[in-house]
Amino acid sequence: MPFSYANISEFIPKIDTFHRIIGSYQGDIPGPNLVFFGAIHGNELAGVYALKKVLDELHNLRPEFKGNFYAISGNLKAIEQKKRYIGKDLNRIWFPGCIIPKEEREIIQEYHEKIEILSVLKDIVANDHLTLVFDLHTTSSQSVPFVSISDTLKNRKLIQNLPVHLVLGLEELLDGPMFSFFSELGVPAVLFEAGQHEAVSSFENHVAFIWLMLHKLKCLKKKDIPDFNSHKVTLKKNTMGKRRIYEIKYRHLIDDCDNFRMKEGFVNFQKVKAGQTIAYDKNGKIKAPRSGRIFMPLYQPQGRDGFFIVKEIKPFWFRLSNRTRKWKLDSTISLFPGIKKLNNGQNAYLIDKTIARWKVISLLHLFGYRKMEYNGNSIVMSRRPYDKVFPEPVEVRKNIEEYLEEMRK
Ligand SMILES: [Zn+2]
């Protein structure tokens, strides 16, 4: 479906040609680099338009600004073709082992997009200030806005008080999303999903999110943000109810030959019951394997995740885990039956699923661990790096440079 914001409303900026750098606003006061990405998926342009809108306002008003604001386009070739991606999904190729072989680099456009993105980021990080990444997306289904993070305490703090749902565990189930990769490199990163691709509310949510983050990171004072109070109101209104925290419990992976199609009419976060028909494929009906809420049902041709099922985490557990992580109480986890601390220097636990209760995995999630390896009846879960402290910018730059070198081999 063609993207048509530019025709819908005159307050949405016009963009004639899409470039890698949409624009930047450099402050006079030294401070963090806030790097926003739009259209990592080429058919998700709301973020790019929102970034342009905020940039236009900043250049117009010239407010005092601490740090630097950068707006970057993602998959340029896919934007041109109004597609999610060309050769490979640009939001599924970010992990250490993902080195696209030389012979495929000419066909897989995303290899070049990724190199360019990392090169831009390397240059930004060079000013030796803290760098943070915000990745703006939209969904094929109707959706309220939500954020996702790699669950470190630092990332949790970034999105505290943002009146939108938080979804945890996405990075553990998706193969190589960009936001979790940057978190691993030492760059705090937030994924923001604003709503359905073509909904005007998605554009509004992105604009609100960008301003609120610029304020949260103290780049701008309240008084210098146009309609400051309206931004929280916009997100609250479009969230339609109170902010909740969800954990992903199930992922339905699909292949091109599956002939997968969602049953019409599901909206993101809609309640589903175990056994309810929610999609179809070449083998017939696909029923929900468990009760919960349907998450990111796929209503577009490209993509490998048919749908997810999420379950709410009660705020009590979330708050408790904040404290236990600060106090390092997670070490008591090895007192549970079936759990053994591994002496591999990575702060990891081996869980014997035949002995440990299933709740243990949820508990370890809340303590900031994620699943690393499955091996029959056992699972290895290890701590995410940089949970409580940001690394020095020089370390981040080194991490990016090393990865770029690896990719070019
Ligand atoms: Zn996306």
XYZ file of C-alpha atoms and ligand atoms in Angstrom:
410
model
C 0.000 0.000 0.000
C 1.547 3.354 -0.949
C 2.574 5.578 1.879
C 0.666 8.794 1.636
C 1.167 10.975 4.709
C 2.405 13.819 2.560
C -1.037 13.972 0.968
C -3.090 13.495 4.128
C -2.119 16.531 6.113
C -0.313 19.745 5.511
C 1.467 19.661 8.885
C 3.488 16.640 7.807
C 6.758 17.748 6.178
C 7.567 17.092 2.550
C 10.568 14.937 1.691
C 11.587 14.786 -1.982
C 14.636 12.537 -1.743
C 15.630 10.230 1.084
C 19.254 10.503 2.224
C 21.181 8.539 4.869
C 21.445 11.601 7.111
C 18.008 13.163 7.371
C 19.537 15.998 9.361
C 21.145 16.942 12.653
C 20.977 19.626 15.312
C 24.201 20.296 17.188
C 24.029 21.991 20.565
C 26.402 24.623 21.889
C 26.612 22.845 25.249
C 28.542 19.546 25.320
C 26.319 16.538 26.010
C 25.105 13.166 24.726
C 24.620 12.111 21.103
C 21.020 11.059 20.513
C 20.837 9.032 17.322
C 17.359 8.331 15.941
C 16.789 5.853 13.111
C 13.740 5.849 10.858
C 12.769 3.293 8.184
C 15.191 0.510 9.092
C 12.239 -1.216 7.429
C 11.741 0.573 4.106
C 7.931 0.578 4.302
C 7.895 2.292 7.722
C 8.237 5.958 6.867
C 6.343 7.546 9.760
C 9.551 7.797 11.800
C 11.444 9.552 8.998
C 8.680 12.133 8.597
C 8.529 12.667 12.358
C 12.290 13.187 12.536
C 12.095 15.726 9.719
C 9.281 17.503 11.537
C 11.271 17.792 14.792
C 14.426 18.872 12.907
C 12.507 21.573 11.040
C 11.149 22.914 14.333
C 14.601 22.901 15.966
C 16.201 24.746 13.041
C 13.346 27.180 13.040
C 13.337 27.926 16.779
C 17.109 27.520 17.426
C 16.681 26.620 21.125
C 19.581 26.106 23.512
C 20.568 22.440 23.177
C 22.849 20.201 25.179
C 24.484 17.475 23.081
C 23.713 16.481 19.525
C 20.630 15.154 17.769
C 21.059 13.008 14.657
C 18.314 11.647 12.411
C 19.351 8.738 10.176
C 17.473 6.819 7.483
C 17.649 3.033 7.533
C 17.125 0.914 4.440
C 17.417 3.480 1.604
C 17.009 0.990 -1.260
C 13.937 -0.533 0.382
C 12.464 2.960 0.929
C 12.841 3.572 -2.824
C 10.930 0.384 -3.569
C 8.404 0.882 -0.719
C 9.323 -2.540 0.670
C 10.232 -3.830 4.133
C 13.583 -5.050 2.757
C 15.326 -6.105 -0.485
C 17.630 -9.066 0.173
C 17.569 -9.502 3.943
C 15.568 -7.884 6.737
C 17.820 -5.013 7.943
C 16.473 -5.489 11.457
C 17.472 -9.174 11.646
C 21.168 -9.093 10.713
C 22.764 -7.588 13.802
C 24.718 -10.177 15.721
C 28.389 -11.061 16.050
C 28.339 -14.058 13.719
C 26.300 -12.331 11.002
C 28.978 -11.772 8.408
C 27.430 -11.844 4.954
C 29.752 -13.878 2.645
C 31.655 -11.955 -0.052
C 29.826 -13.600 -2.955
C 26.429 -12.531 -1.576
C 27.333 -8.910 -0.856
C 26.420 -7.716 -4.338
C 22.915 -9.195 -4.134
C 22.166 -8.411 -0.523
C 21.761 -4.654 -0.480
C 21.378 -4.631 3.310
C 25.077 -5.499 3.694
C 25.950 -2.042 2.319
C 23.213 -0.318 4.319
C 24.586 -1.897 7.495
C 28.191 -0.856 6.726
C 27.055 2.723 6.056
C 24.977 2.867 9.238
C 27.864 1.601 11.357
C 30.287 4.029 9.678
C 27.968 6.964 10.437
C 27.647 5.813 14.039
C 31.415 5.378 14.369
C 31.900 9.024 13.306
C 29.233 10.223 15.759
C 30.752 8.304 18.680
C 34.150 9.875 17.914
C 33.340 13.048 19.899
C 33.731 10.980 23.087
C 30.296 11.696 24.510
C 27.697 9.155 25.570
C 25.751 7.914 22.513
C 22.181 6.577 22.656
C 20.170 4.975 19.865
C 16.407 5.193 19.246
C 14.965 3.003 16.533
C 11.572 4.145 15.177
C 9.227 1.553 13.676
C 5.599 0.887 12.785
C 3.585 -2.337 12.529
C 1.424 -3.940 9.835
C -1.473 -4.470 12.271
C -3.416 -1.755 14.068
C -1.537 -1.072 17.286
C -1.154 1.127 20.299
C 2.408 2.470 20.713
C 4.983 0.488 22.686
C 8.693 0.324 23.464
C 11.086 -2.563 23.708
C 14.575 -2.654 25.206
C 17.359 -5.035 26.018
C 16.497 -5.394 29.660
C 19.358 -3.574 31.388
C 18.757 -1.257 34.333
C 20.180 1.606 32.287
C 17.731 0.978 29.447
C 14.841 0.642 31.928
C 15.680 4.067 33.299
C 15.564 5.615 29.838
C 11.950 4.694 29.269
C 10.736 5.142 32.837
C 7.610 7.341 32.938
C 6.992 7.010 29.214
C 3.231 6.364 29.080
C 3.370 3.456 26.601
C 3.520 -0.331 27.019
C 6.888 -1.999 27.480
C 7.503 -5.363 25.831
C 10.410 -7.441 27.131
C 12.027 -10.443 25.519
C 11.724 -9.366 21.887
C 15.466 -9.280 21.401
C 15.774 -12.780 22.788
C 13.377 -14.216 20.227
C 14.130 -12.123 17.152
C 17.343 -12.990 15.357
C 19.573 -9.953 15.315
C 17.400 -6.852 15.832
C 19.458 -3.642 15.684
C 18.490 -2.201 19.079
C 19.734 -5.195 21.065
C 22.981 -5.317 19.085
C 23.760 -1.710 19.977
C 22.976 -2.451 23.606
C 25.556 -5.253 23.482
C 28.115 -2.850 22.000
C 27.561 -0.526 24.939
C 25.162 1.925 23.271
C 21.890 2.187 25.218
C 19.109 1.576 22.701
C 15.322 1.750 22.612
C 12.960 0.353 19.994
C 9.832 2.459 19.612
C 6.852 1.081 17.701
C 4.410 3.904 17.051
C 1.413 2.062 15.584
C 0.177 0.971 12.166
C 2.331 1.916 9.124
C -0.104 4.374 7.563
C -1.924 5.699 10.623
C -1.499 9.423 11.214
C -1.393 8.648 14.965
C 1.866 6.750 14.316
C 3.413 9.970 13.005
C 2.099 11.881 16.034
C 3.392 9.220 18.429
C 6.848 9.332 16.860
C 6.966 13.126 17.121
C 5.889 12.938 20.784
C 8.433 10.199 21.550
C 11.319 12.156 19.970
C 10.564 15.350 21.945
C 10.105 13.430 25.196
C 13.441 11.639 24.759
C 15.227 14.921 23.968
C 13.814 16.243 27.224
C 14.497 13.059 29.229
C 18.187 13.179 28.247
C 18.264 16.877 29.238
C 19.131 18.077 25.723
C 16.246 20.543 25.805
C 14.412 22.426 28.522
C 10.644 22.018 28.800
C 10.070 25.648 27.857
C 11.941 25.169 24.573
C 9.840 22.206 23.417
C 6.831 23.224 21.325
C 3.615 22.122 23.082
C 5.588 20.147 25.663
C 2.534 19.065 27.650
C 0.748 17.749 24.589
C 3.322 15.015 23.908
C 2.641 12.897 26.981
C -1.072 13.465 26.404
C -0.733 12.171 22.817
C 1.026 8.971 23.907
C -1.391 8.441 26.809
C -4.417 8.975 24.574
C -3.111 6.604 21.880
C -2.129 3.955 24.450
C -5.826 3.799 25.375
C -5.490 2.798 29.009
C -2.742 2.398 31.515
C 0.812 1.478 30.637
C 1.518 -2.233 31.034
C 4.617 -4.402 30.925
C 4.552 -7.565 28.842
C 6.882 -10.498 28.386
C 6.952 -12.515 25.161
C 5.956 -16.104 25.739
C 5.586 -17.518 22.266
C 6.767 -16.810 18.720
C 5.220 -18.299 15.595
C 7.984 -18.460 13.009
C 7.006 -18.790 9.337
C 8.584 -19.684 6.001
C 7.659 -18.425 2.541
C 6.359 -21.875 1.615
C 4.004 -21.996 4.641
C 1.397 -19.867 2.896
C 0.771 -18.166 6.237
C -2.050 -15.687 6.660
C -3.468 -14.104 9.792
C -7.182 -14.291 10.413
C -8.534 -10.811 9.652
C -9.210 -8.263 12.344
C -6.685 -8.884 15.117
C -5.198 -5.773 16.669
C -1.917 -5.730 18.565
C -2.286 -6.699 22.270
C -5.774 -8.168 21.733
C -6.614 -10.932 24.224
C -6.592 -14.496 22.846
C -7.539 -17.808 24.435
C -5.596 -21.068 24.105
C -7.097 -23.057 21.241
C -8.591 -20.049 19.459
C -7.998 -19.964 15.692
C -5.794 -17.012 14.887
C -4.198 -17.770 11.532
C -4.041 -20.240 8.650
C -1.275 -21.936 6.682
C -0.926 -24.778 4.184
C -1.838 -27.269 6.917
C -5.045 -25.491 7.894
C -5.949 -23.617 11.072
C -3.313 -22.281 13.458
C -4.601 -22.145 17.013
C -3.205 -20.100 19.880
C -0.953 -22.495 21.847
C -1.605 -20.532 25.050
C -3.769 -17.735 26.391
C -2.420 -14.208 26.537
C -2.390 -11.268 24.174
C -1.575 -11.487 20.515
C 1.450 -9.420 19.603
C 2.621 -8.122 16.213
C 0.280 -10.226 14.029
C 1.677 -10.112 10.490
C -0.598 -8.400 7.964
C 1.991 -7.813 5.216
C 3.714 -10.110 2.727
C 7.299 -9.742 3.987
C 8.451 -10.933 7.410
C 9.189 -14.209 9.179
C 7.320 -13.691 12.435
C 3.692 -14.689 12.006
C 2.649 -13.550 15.464
C 3.758 -13.609 19.089
C 1.842 -14.153 22.323
C 2.696 -11.937 25.284
C 1.716 -12.067 28.946
C 1.557 -9.209 31.395
C 4.214 -8.857 34.099
C 2.679 -7.299 37.185
C 4.311 -3.973 38.141
C 5.185 -5.432 41.569
C 7.574 -7.971 40.005
C 9.083 -5.358 37.751
C 9.785 -3.006 40.651
C 11.100 -5.838 42.796
C 13.508 -6.915 40.073
C 14.846 -3.360 39.844
C 15.810 -3.560 43.500
C 17.162 -7.096 43.486
C 19.410 -6.237 40.555
C 20.728 -3.141 42.249
C 21.439 -5.162 45.394
C 22.903 -8.084 43.438
C 20.442 -10.510 45.047
C 20.313 -12.520 41.844
C 23.215 -14.617 43.108
C 20.723 -16.324 45.437
C 19.110 -17.874 42.351
C 21.571 -20.778 42.460
C 19.902 -21.876 45.708
C 16.892 -23.013 43.645
C 16.874 -26.687 42.662
C 18.054 -27.409 39.116
C 20.119 -24.238 38.755
C 23.885 -24.186 38.635
C 26.205 -21.201 38.314
C 28.639 -21.634 35.451
C 32.269 -20.767 35.943
C 32.765 -19.413 32.436
C 33.455 -15.834 33.471
C 30.217 -14.655 31.840
C 27.899 -14.579 34.826
C 25.782 -17.419 33.498
C 23.540 -20.137 34.916
C 22.747 -23.614 33.646
C 19.114 -24.542 34.168
C 18.038 -28.153 34.193
C 14.451 -27.969 32.948
C 13.588 -31.390 34.311
C 14.237 -30.150 37.860
C 13.793 -26.357 37.845
C 10.277 -24.938 37.953
C 9.294 -22.967 34.848
C 8.930 -19.768 36.878
C 12.694 -19.736 37.264
C 13.161 -18.600 33.670
C 10.767 -15.683 34.176
C 12.617 -14.836 37.373
C 15.990 -14.866 35.635
C 14.537 -12.645 32.900
C 13.580 -10.119 35.537
C 17.079 -10.304 36.972
C 18.442 -9.238 33.568
C 19.449 -12.621 32.147
C 18.556 -13.906 28.694
C 18.553 -17.318 27.085
C 21.749 -18.092 25.236
C 21.795 -21.793 24.451
C 19.275 -24.596 24.413
C 20.541 -28.097 24.790
C 17.778 -30.659 25.163
C 16.632 -30.332 28.737
C 19.012 -27.587 29.733
C 19.181 -23.872 29.065
C 22.083 -21.507 29.595
C 21.074 -17.989 30.644
C 23.604 -15.215 30.982
C 23.643 -11.636 32.157
C 23.400 -8.857 29.600
C 26.533 -6.735 29.409
C 26.545 -3.123 30.628
C 23.550 -3.603 32.951
C 24.284 -0.775 35.354
C 27.016 1.323 33.791
C 27.554 2.827 30.392
C 30.980 1.953 28.986
C 33.428 4.716 28.116
C 32.803 6.114 24.600
C 36.282 5.011 23.578
C 35.302 1.395 24.330
C 32.126 1.759 22.263
C 34.110 3.138 19.330
C 36.531 0.242 19.568
C 33.611 -2.235 19.600
C 32.111 -0.652 16.462
C 35.454 -0.496 14.647
C 36.197 -4.135 15.386
C 32.792 -5.223 14.135
C 33.162 -3.169 10.941
C 36.541 -4.750 10.296
C 35.073 -8.191 10.830
C 32.240 -7.442 8.375
C 34.574 -6.277 5.611
C 36.803 -9.366 5.708
Zn 9.848 -2.296 11.639
